[in-house]
Amino acid sequence: MSLQQENKAIPQEAFDWYDAYAHGGMDRRTFMTKLTGLVALGYSMSFLTSSLLPNYALAEQISFNDPDITAIYETFPSPHGHGEGKGYLVVPNALTQNETTQKKAPVVLVIHENRGLNPYVKDVARRLAKAGFIAFAPDALFPLGGYPGNDDEGRAMQRSLERSKIEHDFVAAAEFIKAHELSNGKLGAVGFCFGGYMVNYLAAVDSDLIDAGVPFYGTPAAKELRKNIEAPLLIQLGELDERVNATWPGYEEDLKANNVSYEMHMYKNANHGFHNDSTGRFDKDNAELAWSRTIAFFNAKLA
């Protein structure tokens, strides 16, 4: 295959197939069969899979040993969930460098997609700490041994867990990290895909739990819970994400009816997962804009 053929843009239908596959609407065999159909059109299978499936070596923007941050793992009690949870805690070193004057900072809960705490989400936590926030990224798969190192297995593991117990685990994580000794008492939450849903859920299940939420391409909480939302929300959506976007009109109607402060940004020509820099869905310009808005929003709401 020529270089010109190899560099052809991936057709949108391939991204749609991947979205269906990643969210349980299509099994792997069907997904790969559909990709095989594109080979006849001049695409190589290796190009398609390397573009659509994650390569986490691409996702590190902030090293775990960056001198400005300290990253460790912490466990927390989750009596209504799986009994105990575990997460990736990243703290700005500036908070602890002066022992005589202990500083406080806002805390942000970082919530992964539907496959466990993968390297991309851990890097997002480090980015937040680099920006001055205490970041905590729990792993929903901790009861099963944690993120297994590949997304296919991670998705299957997360599907095997009871959804309500996962939700309780994230509520417990929010309560745990909000009470951190260096916390200023303000808690934000940012999440992606399933994590976007969890941000919406945390805002709705307890109006006092989070102080600001940024759901990236996440579906809303159950309709009966939405009346509880009081935290301001920054909603981040990709224009090509038909599945999630179909839920937005009804969600917006409820936010308006309950006088919730919200902003919604629809990113042009962006797919579901456009912020994830480990896959071909990544849209650099839109991701950077969305992230700059996220940091500005947390700085404004959590100070």
Short mmCIF file of C-alpha atoms in Angstrom, two decimals, residues 14-179:
data_model
loop_
_atom_site.label_atom_id
_atom_site.label_comp_id
_atom_site.label_asym_id
_atom_site.label_seq_id
_atom_site.Cartn_x
_atom_site.Cartn_y
_atom_site.Cartn_z
CA ALA A 14 -15.10 3.48 11.55
CA PHE A 15 -15.21 5.80 14.55
CA ASP A 16 -18.92 5.06 14.94
CA TRP A 17 -18.22 1.32 14.88
CA TYR A 18 -15.51 1.74 17.49
CA ASP A 19 -17.89 3.73 19.70
CA ALA A 20 -20.51 0.97 19.43
CA TYR A 21 -17.87 -1.67 20.18
CA ALA A 22 -16.43 0.25 23.14
CA HIS A 23 -19.86 0.71 24.71
CA GLY A 24 -21.25 -2.77 24.33
CA GLY A 25 -23.31 -2.24 21.20
CA MET A 26 -21.11 -4.50 19.07
CA ASP A 27 -18.83 -7.44 19.88
CA ARG A 28 -15.17 -7.51 18.86
CA ARG A 29 -15.70 -10.01 16.05
CA THR A 30 -18.34 -7.81 14.41
CA PHE A 31 -16.17 -4.74 14.86
CA MET A 32 -13.16 -6.39 13.23
CA THR A 33 -15.34 -7.77 10.41
CA LYS A 34 -16.56 -4.27 9.63
CA LEU A 35 -13.00 -2.97 9.61
CA THR A 36 -12.05 -5.74 7.20
CA GLY A 37 -14.59 -4.28 4.77
CA LEU A 38 -12.52 -1.08 4.68
CA VAL A 39 -9.39 -2.98 3.69
CA ALA A 40 -10.96 -3.52 0.26
CA LEU A 41 -11.19 0.27 -0.05
CA GLY A 42 -7.44 0.71 0.36
CA TYR A 43 -6.91 0.89 4.11
CA SER A 44 -4.53 -1.47 5.86
CA MET A 45 -5.83 -3.29 8.92
CA SER A 46 -2.74 -2.32 10.91
CA PHE A 47 -3.36 1.36 10.13
CA LEU A 48 -7.03 1.11 11.16
CA THR A 49 -6.44 -0.73 14.42
CA SER A 50 -3.46 1.41 15.41
CA SER A 51 -5.52 4.53 14.80
CA LEU A 52 -8.69 3.40 16.58
CA LEU A 53 -7.35 1.35 19.48
CA PRO A 54 -5.48 3.14 22.29
CA ASN A 55 -1.72 3.53 22.40
CA TYR A 56 -1.06 4.76 25.91
CA ALA A 57 2.56 5.58 25.19
CA LEU A 58 1.16 8.63 23.40
CA ALA A 59 -0.86 9.83 26.37
CA GLU A 60 1.81 10.97 28.80
CA GLN A 61 1.96 14.75 29.00
CA ILE A 62 3.13 14.94 32.62
CA SER A 63 5.62 12.38 33.92
CA PHE A 64 4.85 10.61 37.19
CA ASN A 65 8.22 11.83 38.48
CA ASP A 66 7.69 15.46 37.52
CA PRO A 67 9.39 17.54 40.25
CA ASP A 68 6.28 19.65 40.84
CA ILE A 69 4.02 16.77 41.90
CA THR A 70 3.94 13.64 44.04
CA ALA A 71 1.82 10.67 42.94
CA ILE A 72 0.87 7.77 45.23
CA TYR A 73 -1.99 5.28 45.67
CA GLU A 74 -4.49 5.57 48.50
CA THR A 75 -7.25 3.24 49.67
CA PHE A 76 -10.54 4.47 51.09
CA PRO A 77 -13.54 2.89 52.82
CA SER A 78 -16.65 2.23 50.74
CA PRO A 79 -19.15 0.53 53.07
CA HIS A 80 -22.08 0.81 50.65
CA GLY A 81 -20.03 -0.19 47.61
CA HIS A 82 -17.38 -2.89 47.40
CA GLY A 83 -16.14 -2.33 50.95
CA GLU A 84 -12.89 -0.64 49.97
CA GLY A 85 -11.69 1.40 47.01
CA LYS A 86 -8.32 2.53 45.74
CA GLY A 87 -7.26 5.53 43.73
CA TYR A 88 -4.33 7.44 42.28
CA LEU A 89 -3.62 10.54 44.36
CA VAL A 90 -1.52 13.36 42.91
CA VAL A 91 -0.58 16.36 45.07
CA PRO A 92 1.23 19.56 44.05
CA ASN A 93 4.53 19.67 45.92
CA ALA A 94 4.07 23.39 46.56
CA LEU A 95 1.47 22.49 49.19
CA THR A 96 3.92 20.60 51.36
CA GLN A 97 7.27 22.29 50.77
CA ASN A 98 6.84 24.81 53.60
CA GLU A 99 6.26 22.89 56.81
CA THR A 100 5.53 25.98 58.87
CA THR A 101 2.76 27.28 56.60
CA GLN A 102 0.66 24.44 55.29
CA LYS A 103 -1.28 25.50 52.23
CA LYS A 104 -4.71 24.30 51.13
CA ALA A 105 -5.93 23.62 47.62
CA PRO A 106 -9.10 22.59 45.80
CA VAL A 107 -9.59 18.92 45.10
CA VAL A 108 -10.71 17.33 41.83
CA LEU A 109 -12.03 13.80 41.47
CA VAL A 110 -10.99 12.32 38.11
CA ILE A 111 -13.24 9.57 36.76
CA HIS A 112 -12.18 7.13 34.08
CA GLU A 113 -14.06 5.67 31.13
CA ASN A 114 -15.78 2.26 31.15
CA ARG A 115 -12.55 0.24 31.35
CA GLY A 116 -10.80 1.15 34.60
CA LEU A 117 -7.99 3.49 35.56
CA ASN A 118 -5.87 3.44 32.41
CA PRO A 119 -2.65 5.46 31.85
CA TYR A 120 -4.48 8.27 30.02
CA VAL A 121 -6.72 9.03 33.02
CA LYS A 122 -3.78 8.88 35.41
CA ASP A 123 -2.04 11.43 33.21
CA VAL A 124 -5.13 13.66 33.40
CA ALA A 125 -4.81 13.53 37.20
CA ARG A 126 -1.17 14.61 36.92
CA ARG A 127 -2.15 17.47 34.60
CA LEU A 128 -4.57 18.73 37.25
CA ALA A 129 -1.94 18.53 39.98
CA LYS A 130 0.50 20.37 37.75
CA ALA A 131 -2.16 23.10 37.51
CA GLY A 132 -2.35 23.36 41.31
CA PHE A 133 -5.20 21.01 42.23
CA ILE A 134 -5.15 17.93 44.42
CA ALA A 135 -6.31 15.17 42.05
CA PHE A 136 -7.72 11.76 42.95
CA ALA A 137 -8.52 9.14 40.32
CA PRO A 138 -10.23 6.01 41.71
CA ASP A 139 -10.18 2.69 39.89
CA ALA A 140 -13.62 1.05 39.68
CA LEU A 141 -11.84 -2.23 38.95
CA PHE A 142 -10.00 -2.34 42.28
CA PRO A 143 -12.35 -5.06 43.65
CA LEU A 144 -11.20 -7.26 40.74
CA GLY A 145 -7.51 -6.45 41.05
CA GLY A 146 -7.46 -3.12 39.22
CA TYR A 147 -7.05 -2.05 35.60
CA PRO A 148 -5.66 -5.13 33.82
CA GLY A 149 -3.40 -3.39 31.33
CA ASN A 150 -5.65 -3.60 28.29
CA ASP A 151 -8.98 -1.99 27.51
CA ASP A 152 -10.81 -5.04 26.19
CA GLU A 153 -10.37 -6.94 29.42
CA GLY A 154 -11.00 -3.78 31.42
CA ARG A 155 -14.36 -3.21 29.75
CA ALA A 156 -15.41 -6.80 30.40
CA MET A 157 -14.37 -6.51 34.04
CA GLN A 158 -16.27 -3.26 34.57
CA ARG A 159 -19.41 -4.70 32.94
CA SER A 160 -19.24 -7.60 35.39
CA LEU A 161 -19.51 -5.30 38.41
CA GLU A 162 -22.83 -4.15 39.83
CA ARG A 163 -23.44 -0.58 38.63
CA SER A 164 -24.96 0.60 41.91
CA LYS A 165 -21.92 -0.58 43.87
CA ILE A 166 -19.60 1.26 41.47
CA GLU A 167 -21.67 4.40 41.99
CA HIS A 168 -21.39 4.02 45.78
CA ASP A 169 -17.63 3.57 45.42
CA PHE A 170 -17.32 6.90 43.62
CA VAL A 171 -19.52 8.65 46.18
CA ALA A 172 -17.22 7.25 48.87
CA ALA A 173 -14.16 8.40 46.91
CA ALA A 174 -15.61 11.91 46.64
CA GLU A 175 -16.27 12.05 50.38
CA PHE A 176 -12.81 10.68 51.15
CA ILE A 177 -10.84 13.10 49.01
CA LYS A 178 -12.94 16.13 49.89
CA ALA A 179 -11.83 15.60 53.50
#
